[in-house]
Amino acid sequence: MTTEDLSGMGPLVARLGRAGQRLRYADRARPWVLDSAVVVLVLVVFCLPDLLHAAGLVGGTGDGDAPRRFRVVFTRLPLAGMAALQAGLVLPLLWRRRAPAVAFGAVTAVFALQWAVGAALRADVALLVALYSLTLHGRLRQLPWACAVTAGALGLVAARLSAAVPVGDALFFLLSTATAALTLGLVIRVRRAQLAGLRDRAARLEIERDQRGRLAVAAERARVAREMHDIVGHNLSVIITLADAGAYATAACPERGEEALHLIGDAGRQALGELRRVLGVLRDPDGPRAEPGLSPQPGLADLDALCEAVRAAGLEVVYRTAGDVDALDSGVQLAVHRIVQEALTNTLKHAGAGARASLAVVVEDARLTVTVQDSGPSAPAGRPGPANEEGHGLVGMRERAALYGGHLSAGPAGGGWTVCATLDLTPRAGVR
C-alpha cells in the first residue's frame, strides 16, 4: 500500500469513527432498537429462505436437491413446525444484552430440541450470536458452563451427521465456529475494558490536575498573605509609634511633630509601594494595566534601611553581620529580611520606643543564624498580653525558617525577648 493510499484512509477512518460514536450514543439512548435490528436481520437472512422453500414459493438446493446421504440425515418439517422452531431460536436474542444467560439457555434448548428431531435450519446461527453475546455482556464465571453446553449441543449435531460426515470432521468444523464466536466476544470485551480503564485514568488525571492547580493557588495565596502581613504589620507599627510620639512632641516641640509627620508619610508611601509590588503578581500580565516590571524582593542589603526606619520610630537598633552574607541567594535573603522585619516589628509593638534591640546575622559554613534580642519595655508593666499566646507573626517566621530546613525559637530572655532563627544552607538534592 502506498503513502497516498494511507493518507487517503485518514478521512475515511475519521468518518467511520464518528459514525461509530453516533451509533453508540443512539444505542445508549434506545438499546431496544439495536436488539430488534439484530433479530430482524437474522429473520430476513437466515429464516425467510427456509420458510419460502418449505412453502414451495421458491426453488433451490433444498433437501430434495441435496445428495442422497444428506437427505437421509435431515427430517423435513412442516411449515408451522419450522416457523415455531425459528421463533424459538431467534426471539430470545431480544434479551441477549439485558439477560445474556437466559437468552443463551433458551436458544440452546430450542437448538437441542431441533436437532433431536433431526431438523436442520439456517436459523441455527442464533446459537453463535447467543454465545457471543454471553461472552461480551455476561459474567465471566458463566463462560465455562456455557462452553460445556455448547460443546454438548454441537456434539449432538455431529452425532446426527455421522451417517454422512465423520464425527471428528464435523466436531472440528462446529467447534471452530463456536470458538470464533467466543474469541470475538472476548476480544471486544477486553477492548472495551481497556477503553474504560483509559477513560477512568484520564478522568483521574484531570481531577489530579485540577487539585494541583487548586493547591498551587492556595500556596500562592498563603505566600501573598505572609508578605502582606509582614509589610502591613511592620509599617503600621512604625506609623502608630511615630504618630503617638508626634502627638506628644507637638505641644513641646512643633519641629519634632512635623518631623514625625514626614516620617509617617515616608513609611506610608513605602508600605503602599511594597503592597503594589506584592499584589502586582496577581494581576493578569496580558491586561491593559500590566506593569512593565516589578522591583526585586528585599534582601540583606535592605536591612540597613529597615533598621533606619525602626530607629526613626524610637527603637535603638544595633546591627552586625558575620560571614559571607553577600553570597546568599535571593530566597534566603528574602526569608532573613522578613524574619528580621517581623521580629523588630514585635519589639517595637511590645517593648515600645526607648527600648534597645540587637540584630545579628551570622553565616557559618552551611548554617545561617539570625538573632534579634531586645532589652524589654522601659515601663515595669512588661510586655502586654499572655506570654504563651502565639500570633501569626511567629507562625510566619517558623514557616520561612522551615522552608530552608531550619527552625525558630522565641521567648523571654534577660528581661527582654529573643528571637533566634537557624537556616540550613546546604544545597538540596536536585536544586542547583
CSV table of N, CA and C in Angstrom, one decimal, residues 195-250:
chain,number,residue,atom,x,y,z
A,195,LEU,N,-10.6,0.5,27.1
A,195,LEU,CA,-11.0,1.8,26.8
A,195,LEU,C,-11.7,2.5,28.1
A,196,ALA,N,-12.4,1.6,28.8
A,196,ALA,CA,-13.0,2.1,30.1
A,196,ALA,C,-11.9,2.5,31.1
A,197,GLY,N,-10.8,1.7,31.1
A,197,GLY,CA,-9.7,2.0,32.0
A,197,GLY,C,-9.0,3.3,31.6
A,198,LEU,N,-8.8,3.5,30.3
A,198,LEU,CA,-8.2,4.7,29.8
A,198,LEU,C,-9.1,5.9,30.1
A,199,ARG,N,-10.4,5.8,29.9
A,199,ARG,CA,-11.3,6.9,30.3
A,199,ARG,C,-11.2,7.2,31.8
A,200,ASP,N,-11.2,6.2,32.6
A,200,ASP,CA,-11.1,6.4,34.0
A,200,ASP,C,-9.8,7.0,34.4
A,201,ARG,N,-8.7,6.6,33.8
A,201,ARG,CA,-7.4,7.2,34.1
A,201,ARG,C,-7.4,8.6,33.7
A,202,ALA,N,-7.9,8.9,32.5
A,202,ALA,CA,-8.0,10.3,32.0
A,202,ALA,C,-8.8,11.2,33.0
A,203,ALA,N,-9.9,10.7,33.5
A,203,ALA,CA,-10.7,11.4,34.4
A,203,ALA,C,-9.9,11.7,35.7
A,204,ARG,N,-9.2,10.6,36.2
A,204,ARG,CA,-8.5,10.8,37.4
A,204,ARG,C,-7.3,11.8,37.2
A,205,LEU,N,-6.7,11.7,36.1
A,205,LEU,CA,-5.6,12.7,35.8
A,205,LEU,C,-6.1,14.1,35.7
A,206,GLU,N,-7.3,14.3,35.2
A,206,GLU,CA,-7.9,15.6,35.1
A,206,GLU,C,-8.2,16.1,36.5
A,207,ILE,N,-8.8,15.2,37.3
A,207,ILE,CA,-9.1,15.6,38.7
A,207,ILE,C,-7.8,16.0,39.5
A,208,GLU,N,-6.7,15.2,39.3
A,208,GLU,CA,-5.4,15.5,39.9
A,208,GLU,C,-4.9,16.8,39.4
A,209,ARG,N,-5.0,17.1,38.1
A,209,ARG,CA,-4.5,18.3,37.6
A,209,ARG,C,-5.3,19.5,38.2
A,210,ASP,N,-6.6,19.4,38.4
A,210,ASP,CA,-7.4,20.4,39.0
A,210,ASP,C,-7.0,20.6,40.5
A,211,GLN,N,-6.7,19.5,41.1
A,211,GLN,CA,-6.3,19.6,42.5
A,211,GLN,C,-4.9,20.2,42.7
A,212,ARG,N,-4.0,19.9,41.8
A,212,ARG,CA,-2.7,20.5,41.8
A,212,ARG,C,-2.8,22.0,41.6
A,213,GLY,N,-3.7,22.4,40.6
A,213,GLY,CA,-3.9,23.8,40.4
A,213,GLY,C,-4.5,24.5,41.6
A,214,ARG,N,-5.5,23.9,42.3
A,214,ARG,CA,-6.0,24.5,43.5
A,214,ARG,C,-5.0,24.6,44.6
A,215,LEU,N,-4.1,23.5,44.7
A,215,LEU,CA,-3.1,23.6,45.8
A,215,LEU,C,-2.1,24.7,45.4
A,216,ALA,N,-1.7,24.9,44.2
A,216,ALA,CA,-0.8,25.9,43.8
A,216,ALA,C,-1.4,27.3,44.1
A,217,VAL,N,-2.7,27.5,43.8
A,217,VAL,CA,-3.4,28.7,44.1
A,217,VAL,C,-3.4,29.0,45.6
A,218,ALA,N,-3.7,27.9,46.4
A,218,ALA,CA,-3.7,28.1,47.9
A,218,ALA,C,-2.3,28.4,48.4
A,219,ALA,N,-1.3,27.8,47.8
A,219,ALA,CA,0.1,28.1,48.3
A,219,ALA,C,0.5,29.6,47.9
A,220,GLU,N,0.1,30.0,46.7
A,220,GLU,CA,0.4,31.4,46.3
A,220,GLU,C,-0.4,32.4,47.2
A,221,ARG,N,-1.6,32.0,47.5
A,221,ARG,CA,-2.4,32.9,48.4
A,221,ARG,C,-1.7,33.0,49.8
A,222,ALA,N,-1.2,31.8,50.3
A,222,ALA,CA,-0.6,31.8,51.6
A,222,ALA,C,0.7,32.7,51.5
A,223,ARG,N,1.4,32.6,50.4
A,223,ARG,CA,2.7,33.4,50.3
A,223,ARG,C,2.4,34.9,50.3
A,224,VAL,N,1.4,35.2,49.5
A,224,VAL,CA,1.0,36.6,49.4
A,224,VAL,C,0.5,37.1,50.8
A,225,ALA,N,-0.3,36.3,51.5
A,225,ALA,CA,-0.8,36.7,52.8
A,225,ALA,C,0.4,36.9,53.8
A,226,ARG,N,1.4,36.0,53.7
A,226,ARG,CA,2.6,36.2,54.6
A,226,ARG,C,3.3,37.5,54.2
A,227,GLU,N,3.5,37.8,52.9
A,227,GLU,CA,4.1,39.0,52.5
A,227,GLU,C,3.3,40.3,53.0
A,228,MET,N,2.0,40.2,52.8
A,228,MET,CA,1.2,41.4,53.2
A,228,MET,C,1.2,41.5,54.7
A,229,HIS,N,1.2,40.4,55.5
A,229,HIS,CA,1.2,40.5,56.9
A,229,HIS,C,2.5,41.2,57.4
A,230,ASP,N,3.6,40.8,56.7
A,230,ASP,CA,4.9,41.4,57.1
A,230,ASP,C,5.0,42.9,56.8
A,231,ILE,N,4.5,43.2,55.6
A,231,ILE,CA,4.6,44.6,55.1
A,231,ILE,C,3.7,45.5,55.9
A,232,VAL,N,2.4,45.1,56.0
A,232,VAL,CA,1.4,45.9,56.7
A,232,VAL,C,1.7,46.0,58.2
A,233,GLY,N,2.0,44.8,58.8
A,233,GLY,CA,2.3,44.8,60.2
A,233,GLY,C,3.4,45.7,60.6
A,234,HIS,N,4.5,45.6,59.9
A,234,HIS,CA,5.7,46.4,60.2
A,234,HIS,C,5.5,47.8,60.0
A,235,ASN,N,5.0,48.2,58.9
A,235,ASN,CA,4.8,49.7,58.6
A,235,ASN,C,3.7,50.3,59.5
A,236,LEU,N,2.7,49.6,59.7
A,236,LEU,CA,1.6,50.1,60.6
A,236,LEU,C,2.2,50.3,62.0
A,237,SER,N,3.0,49.4,62.5
A,237,SER,CA,3.6,49.6,63.8
A,237,SER,C,4.5,50.8,63.9
A,238,VAL,N,5.3,51.0,62.8
A,238,VAL,CA,6.1,52.2,62.7
A,238,VAL,C,5.3,53.4,62.7
A,239,ILE,N,4.2,53.4,61.9
A,239,ILE,CA,3.4,54.6,61.8
A,239,ILE,C,2.7,54.9,63.1
A,240,ILE,N,2.1,53.9,63.7
A,240,ILE,CA,1.5,54.1,65.0
A,240,ILE,C,2.4,54.7,66.1
A,241,THR,N,3.6,54.2,66.1
A,241,THR,CA,4.6,54.7,67.1
A,241,THR,C,5.0,56.1,66.8
A,242,LEU,N,5.2,56.4,65.5
A,242,LEU,CA,5.5,57.8,65.1
A,242,LEU,C,4.4,58.7,65.4
A,243,ALA,N,3.2,58.3,65.1
A,243,ALA,CA,2.0,59.1,65.4
A,243,ALA,C,1.9,59.4,66.9
A,244,ASP,N,2.1,58.4,67.7
A,244,ASP,CA,2.0,58.7,69.2
A,244,ASP,C,3.1,59.6,69.7
A,245,ALA,N,4.3,59.4,69.1
A,245,ALA,CA,5.4,60.2,69.5
A,245,ALA,C,5.2,61.7,69.0
A,246,GLY,N,4.7,61.8,67.8
A,246,GLY,CA,4.4,63.2,67.3
A,246,GLY,C,3.4,63.9,68.0
A,247,ALA,N,2.3,63.2,68.5
A,247,ALA,CA,1.3,63.8,69.3
A,247,ALA,C,1.8,64.4,70.6
A,248,TYR,N,2.7,63.6,71.2
A,248,TYR,CA,3.3,64.1,72.5
A,248,TYR,C,4.3,65.3,72.2
A,249,ALA,N,5.0,65.2,71.0
A,249,ALA,CA,6.0,66.2,70.8
A,249,ALA,C,5.5,67.5,70.2
A,250,THR,N,4.2,67.5,69.7
A,250,THR,CA,3.7,68.7,69.1
A,250,THR,C,3.6,69.9,70.0
